[in-house]
Tab-separated table of C-alpha atoms in Angstrom:
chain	number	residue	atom	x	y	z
A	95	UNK	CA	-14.796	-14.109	-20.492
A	96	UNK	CA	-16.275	-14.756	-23.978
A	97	UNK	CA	-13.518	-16.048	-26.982
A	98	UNK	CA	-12.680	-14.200	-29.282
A	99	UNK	CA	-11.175	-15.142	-32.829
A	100	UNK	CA	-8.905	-13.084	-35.096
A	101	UNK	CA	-6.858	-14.366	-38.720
A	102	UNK	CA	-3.546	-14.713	-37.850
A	103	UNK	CA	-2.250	-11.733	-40.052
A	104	UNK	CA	-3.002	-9.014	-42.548
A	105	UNK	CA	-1.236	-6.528	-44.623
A	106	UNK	CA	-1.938	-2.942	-45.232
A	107	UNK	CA	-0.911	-0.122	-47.977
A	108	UNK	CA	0.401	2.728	-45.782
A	109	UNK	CA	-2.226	5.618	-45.735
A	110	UNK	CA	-4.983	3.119	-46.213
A	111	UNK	CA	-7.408	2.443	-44.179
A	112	UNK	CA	-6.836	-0.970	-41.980
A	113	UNK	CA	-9.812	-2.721	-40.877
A	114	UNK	CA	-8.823	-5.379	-38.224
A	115	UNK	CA	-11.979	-7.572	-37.662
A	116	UNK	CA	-12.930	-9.875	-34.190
A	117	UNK	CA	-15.492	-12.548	-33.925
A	118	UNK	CA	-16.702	-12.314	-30.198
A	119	UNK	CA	-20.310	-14.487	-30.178
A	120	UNK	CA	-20.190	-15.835	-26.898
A	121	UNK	CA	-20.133	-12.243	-25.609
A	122	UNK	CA	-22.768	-11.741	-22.876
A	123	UNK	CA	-24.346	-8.527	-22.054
A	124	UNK	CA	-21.938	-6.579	-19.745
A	125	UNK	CA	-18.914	-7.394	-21.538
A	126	UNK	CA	-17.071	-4.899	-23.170
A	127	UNK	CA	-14.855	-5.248	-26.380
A	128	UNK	CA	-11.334	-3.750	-26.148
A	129	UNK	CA	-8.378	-3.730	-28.475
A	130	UNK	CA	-4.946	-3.460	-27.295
A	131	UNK	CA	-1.497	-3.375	-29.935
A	132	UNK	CA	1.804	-4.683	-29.257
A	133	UNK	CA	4.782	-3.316	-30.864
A	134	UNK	CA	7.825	-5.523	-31.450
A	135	UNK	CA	9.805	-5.673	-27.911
A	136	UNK	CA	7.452	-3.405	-25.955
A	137	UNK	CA	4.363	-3.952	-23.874
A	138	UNK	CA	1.015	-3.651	-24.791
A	139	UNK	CA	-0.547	-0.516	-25.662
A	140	UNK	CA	-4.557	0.160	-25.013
A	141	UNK	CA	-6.273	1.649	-28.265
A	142	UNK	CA	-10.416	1.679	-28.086
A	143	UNK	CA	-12.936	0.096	-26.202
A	144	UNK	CA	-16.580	-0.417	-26.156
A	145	UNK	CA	-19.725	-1.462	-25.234
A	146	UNK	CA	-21.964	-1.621	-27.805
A	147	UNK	CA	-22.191	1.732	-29.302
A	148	UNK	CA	-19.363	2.386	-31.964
A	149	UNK	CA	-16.451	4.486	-30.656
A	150	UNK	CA	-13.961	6.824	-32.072
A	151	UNK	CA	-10.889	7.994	-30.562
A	152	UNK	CA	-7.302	10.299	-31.712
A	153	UNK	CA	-6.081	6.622	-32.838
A	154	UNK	CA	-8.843	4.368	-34.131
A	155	UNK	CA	-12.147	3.507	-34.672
A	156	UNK	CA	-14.687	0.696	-33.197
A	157	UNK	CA	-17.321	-0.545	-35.009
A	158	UNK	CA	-19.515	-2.777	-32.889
A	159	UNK	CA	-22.276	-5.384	-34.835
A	160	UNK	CA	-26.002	-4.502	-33.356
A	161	UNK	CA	-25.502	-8.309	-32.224
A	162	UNK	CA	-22.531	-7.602	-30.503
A	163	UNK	CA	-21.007	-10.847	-31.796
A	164	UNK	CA	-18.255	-9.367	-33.956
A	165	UNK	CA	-16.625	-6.245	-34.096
A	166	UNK	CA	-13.892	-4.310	-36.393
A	167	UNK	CA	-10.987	-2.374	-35.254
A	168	UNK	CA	-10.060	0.754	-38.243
A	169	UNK	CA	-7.000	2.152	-38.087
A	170	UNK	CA	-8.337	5.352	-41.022
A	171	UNK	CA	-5.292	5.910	-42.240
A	172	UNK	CA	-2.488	3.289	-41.482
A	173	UNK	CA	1.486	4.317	-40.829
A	174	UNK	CA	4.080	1.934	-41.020
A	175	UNK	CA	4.283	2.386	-37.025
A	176	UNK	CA	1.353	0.986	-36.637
A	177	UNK	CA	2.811	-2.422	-38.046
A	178	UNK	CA	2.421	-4.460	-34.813
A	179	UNK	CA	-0.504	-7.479	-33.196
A	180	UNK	CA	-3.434	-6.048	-32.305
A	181	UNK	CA	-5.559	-7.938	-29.639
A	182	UNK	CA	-8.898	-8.161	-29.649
A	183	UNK	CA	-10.501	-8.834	-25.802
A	184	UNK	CA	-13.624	-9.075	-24.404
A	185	UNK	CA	-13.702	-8.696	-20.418
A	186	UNK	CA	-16.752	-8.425	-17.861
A	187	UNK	CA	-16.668	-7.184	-14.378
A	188	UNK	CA	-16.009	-11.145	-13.242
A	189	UNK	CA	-12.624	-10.761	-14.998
A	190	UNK	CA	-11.638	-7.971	-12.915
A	191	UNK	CA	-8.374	-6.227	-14.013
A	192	UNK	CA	-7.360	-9.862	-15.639
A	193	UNK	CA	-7.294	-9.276	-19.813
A	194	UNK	CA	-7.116	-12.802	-21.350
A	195	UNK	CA	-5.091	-12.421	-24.459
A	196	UNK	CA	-5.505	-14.571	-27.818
A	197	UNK	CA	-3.430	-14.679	-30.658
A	198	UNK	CA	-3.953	-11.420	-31.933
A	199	UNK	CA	-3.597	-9.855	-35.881
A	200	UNK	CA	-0.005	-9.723	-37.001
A	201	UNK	CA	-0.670	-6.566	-38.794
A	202	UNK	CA	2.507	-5.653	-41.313
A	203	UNK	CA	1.730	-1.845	-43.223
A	204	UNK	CA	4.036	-1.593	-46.375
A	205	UNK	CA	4.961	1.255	-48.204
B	292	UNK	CA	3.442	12.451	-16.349
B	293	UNK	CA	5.452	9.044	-15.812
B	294	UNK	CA	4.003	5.828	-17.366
B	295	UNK	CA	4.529	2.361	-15.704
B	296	UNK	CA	8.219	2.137	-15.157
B	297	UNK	CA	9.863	-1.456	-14.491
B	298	UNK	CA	13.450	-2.739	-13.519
B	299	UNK	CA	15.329	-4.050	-14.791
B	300	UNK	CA	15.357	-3.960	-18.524
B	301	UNK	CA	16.740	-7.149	-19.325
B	302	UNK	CA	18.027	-10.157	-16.517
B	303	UNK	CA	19.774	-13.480	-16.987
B	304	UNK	CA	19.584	-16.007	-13.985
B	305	UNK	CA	20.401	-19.972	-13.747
B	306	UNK	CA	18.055	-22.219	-12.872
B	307	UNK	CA	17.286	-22.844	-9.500
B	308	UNK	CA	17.742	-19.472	-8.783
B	309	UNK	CA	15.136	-16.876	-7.720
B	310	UNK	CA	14.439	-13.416	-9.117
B	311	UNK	CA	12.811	-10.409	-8.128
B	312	UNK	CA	11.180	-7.656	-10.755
B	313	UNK	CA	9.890	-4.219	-9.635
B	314	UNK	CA	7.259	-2.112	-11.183
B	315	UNK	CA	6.303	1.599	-10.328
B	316	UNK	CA	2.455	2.010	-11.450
B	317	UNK	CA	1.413	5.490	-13.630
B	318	UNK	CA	0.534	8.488	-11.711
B	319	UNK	CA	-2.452	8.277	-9.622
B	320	UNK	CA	-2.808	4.182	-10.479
B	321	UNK	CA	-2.846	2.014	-7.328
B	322	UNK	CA	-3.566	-1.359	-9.137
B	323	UNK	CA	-0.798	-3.382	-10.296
B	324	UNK	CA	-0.998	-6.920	-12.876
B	325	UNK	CA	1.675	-8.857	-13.934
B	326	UNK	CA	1.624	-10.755	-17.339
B	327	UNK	CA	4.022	-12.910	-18.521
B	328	UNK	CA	4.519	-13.220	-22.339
B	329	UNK	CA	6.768	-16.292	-24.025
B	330	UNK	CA	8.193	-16.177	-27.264
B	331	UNK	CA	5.472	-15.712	-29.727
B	332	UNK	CA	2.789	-15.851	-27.034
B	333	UNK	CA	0.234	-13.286	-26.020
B	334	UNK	CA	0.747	-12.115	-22.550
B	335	UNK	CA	-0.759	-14.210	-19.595
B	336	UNK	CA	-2.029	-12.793	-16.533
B	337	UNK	CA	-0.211	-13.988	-13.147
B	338	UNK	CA	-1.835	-11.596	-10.636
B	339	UNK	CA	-3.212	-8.712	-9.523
B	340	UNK	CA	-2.261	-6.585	-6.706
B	341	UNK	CA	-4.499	-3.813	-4.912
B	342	UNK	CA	-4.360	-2.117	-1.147
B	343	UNK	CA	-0.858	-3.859	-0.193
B	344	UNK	CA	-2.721	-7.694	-1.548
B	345	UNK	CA	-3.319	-10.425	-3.804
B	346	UNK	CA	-6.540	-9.557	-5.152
B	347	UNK	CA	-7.011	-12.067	-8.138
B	348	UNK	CA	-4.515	-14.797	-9.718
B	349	UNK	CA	-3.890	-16.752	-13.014
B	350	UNK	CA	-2.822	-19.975	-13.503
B	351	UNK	CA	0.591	-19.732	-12.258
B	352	UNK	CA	2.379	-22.500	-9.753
B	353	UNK	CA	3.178	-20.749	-6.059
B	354	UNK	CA	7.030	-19.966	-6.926
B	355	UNK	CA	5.486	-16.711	-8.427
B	356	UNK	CA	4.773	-14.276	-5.554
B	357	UNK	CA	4.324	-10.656	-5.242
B	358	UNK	CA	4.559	-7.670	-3.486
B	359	UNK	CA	2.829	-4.050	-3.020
B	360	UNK	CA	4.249	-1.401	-0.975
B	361	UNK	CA	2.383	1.688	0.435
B	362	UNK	CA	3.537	3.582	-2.598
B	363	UNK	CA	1.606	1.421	-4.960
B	364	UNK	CA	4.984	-0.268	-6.648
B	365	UNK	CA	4.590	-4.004	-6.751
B	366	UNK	CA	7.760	-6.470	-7.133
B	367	UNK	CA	7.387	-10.237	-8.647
B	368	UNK	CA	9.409	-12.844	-7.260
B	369	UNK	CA	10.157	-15.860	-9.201
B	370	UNK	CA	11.837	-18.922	-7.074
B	371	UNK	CA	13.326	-22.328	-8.576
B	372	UNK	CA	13.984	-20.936	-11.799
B	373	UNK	CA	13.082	-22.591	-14.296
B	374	UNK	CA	14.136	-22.944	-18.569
B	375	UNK	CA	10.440	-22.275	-19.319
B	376	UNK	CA	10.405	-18.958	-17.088
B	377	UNK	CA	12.219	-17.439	-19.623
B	378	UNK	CA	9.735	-14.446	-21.056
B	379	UNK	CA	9.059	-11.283	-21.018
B	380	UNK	CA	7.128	-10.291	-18.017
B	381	UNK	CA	5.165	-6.902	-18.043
B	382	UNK	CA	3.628	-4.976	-15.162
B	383	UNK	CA	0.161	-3.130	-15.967
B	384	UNK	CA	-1.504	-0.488	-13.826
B	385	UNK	CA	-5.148	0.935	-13.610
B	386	UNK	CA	-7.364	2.393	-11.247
B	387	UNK	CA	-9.219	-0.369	-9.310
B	388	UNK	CA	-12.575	-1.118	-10.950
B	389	UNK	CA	-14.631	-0.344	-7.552
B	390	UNK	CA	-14.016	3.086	-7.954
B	391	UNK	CA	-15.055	3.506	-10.973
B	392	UNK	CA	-17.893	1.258	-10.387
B	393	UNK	CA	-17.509	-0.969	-14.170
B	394	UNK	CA	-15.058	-2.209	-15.594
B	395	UNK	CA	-14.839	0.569	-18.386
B	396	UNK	CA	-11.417	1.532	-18.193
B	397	UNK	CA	-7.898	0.643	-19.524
B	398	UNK	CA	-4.490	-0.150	-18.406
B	399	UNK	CA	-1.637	0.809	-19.084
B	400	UNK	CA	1.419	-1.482	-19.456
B	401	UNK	CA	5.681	-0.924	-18.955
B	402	UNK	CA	8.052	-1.936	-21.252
B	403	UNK	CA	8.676	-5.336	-19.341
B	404	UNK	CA	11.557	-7.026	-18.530
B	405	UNK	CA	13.233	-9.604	-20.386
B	406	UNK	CA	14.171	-12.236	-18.555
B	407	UNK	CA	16.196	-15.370	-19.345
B	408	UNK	CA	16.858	-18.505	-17.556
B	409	UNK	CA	19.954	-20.752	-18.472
């Protein structure tokens, strides 16, 4: 599965938009982005994924580069319980079910 | 409708001992991963379990084993505990990817168990 790189952390004003961003250029044709969040003490929770069309679901959106070698989560407007690290993986059918976790954002919304 | 379910919540063992973690999967999921995740660490993927067997594996020594019963629940086993075993390990399910036919789907993780080795 291709790398991907994220900065270590960010802050957010609540009720502003977040925009979480992922460099992915190794990524090969039939990999797919996803973005999973972790909030403290609990397991991983699945957000968005794609392809390489942008995506919009009830929680986020994901804007894909027509290169496909970066990619930016938005969280349009952000809560304070979305303060968590978001993940940013890229997985092809040769991964199977395995998700190879990075670092991830630290991603800390303040009043 | 239930989400992945694990047991127990937290665990404290000695080392040398060996451990054993369950998982239920969500409704209507029949593939079970384990991750675990040190301190500080994203979670790392140990192995996969689908039809009752070991379907893929990470980079973990052969004291980590697993299980999956006819139900679809999965257990971990950990023997010759060690310091560094001392994480939180989570369980994910999903549907398997052939029957989908991509690998366009998520997973869903439990809350994990915290488990720590003295």
């Amino acid at each position: 599965d291709a790398k991907t790189t994220q900065p270590p952390s960010m802050d957010c004003a609540e009720g502003r938009a977040a925009n979480l961003p992922c460099n992915h250029s190794t990524i090969s044709g039939n990999e797919y982005v996803y973005w999973y969040r972790q909030i403290h003490s609990q397991g991983p929770q699945y957000i968005i994924h794609g392809l390489k069309n942008n995506e919009t679901n009830e929680m986020a959106s994901l804007i894909i580069t027509e290169d496909r070698k970066s990619s930016t989560l938005i969280l349009p407007h952000a809560t304070l319980r979305d303060t968590a690290v978001y993940y940013c993986i890229v997985r092809g059918i040769a991964a199977g079910n395995k998700l190879t976790f990075g670092g991830g954002t630290r991603v800390l919304v303040k009043p | 409708d239930a989400g992945v379910t694990q047991s127990p919540t937290h665990l404290i063992k000695t080392r040398g001992q060996q451990v054993t973690l369950r998982c239920s999967p969500k409704s209507g999921h029949d593939t079970v991963s384990w991750y675990q995740q040190a301190l500080g660490q994203g979670p790392q993927f140990i192995f996969q379990y689908y039809e009752e067997e070991e379907r893929q594996r990470g980079n973990f020594p052969d004291r980590f084993s697993g299980h999956q019963f006819p139900n679809y629940s999965s257990e971990l086993n950990v023997n010759a505990l060690l310091l560094g075993d001392s994480a939180l390990y989570l369980c994910a399910s999903s549907l398997p990817e052939s029957s989908l036919g991509s690998v366009s789907y998520e997973q869903y993780f439990g809350p994990g168990t915290r488990l720590t080795v003295t």
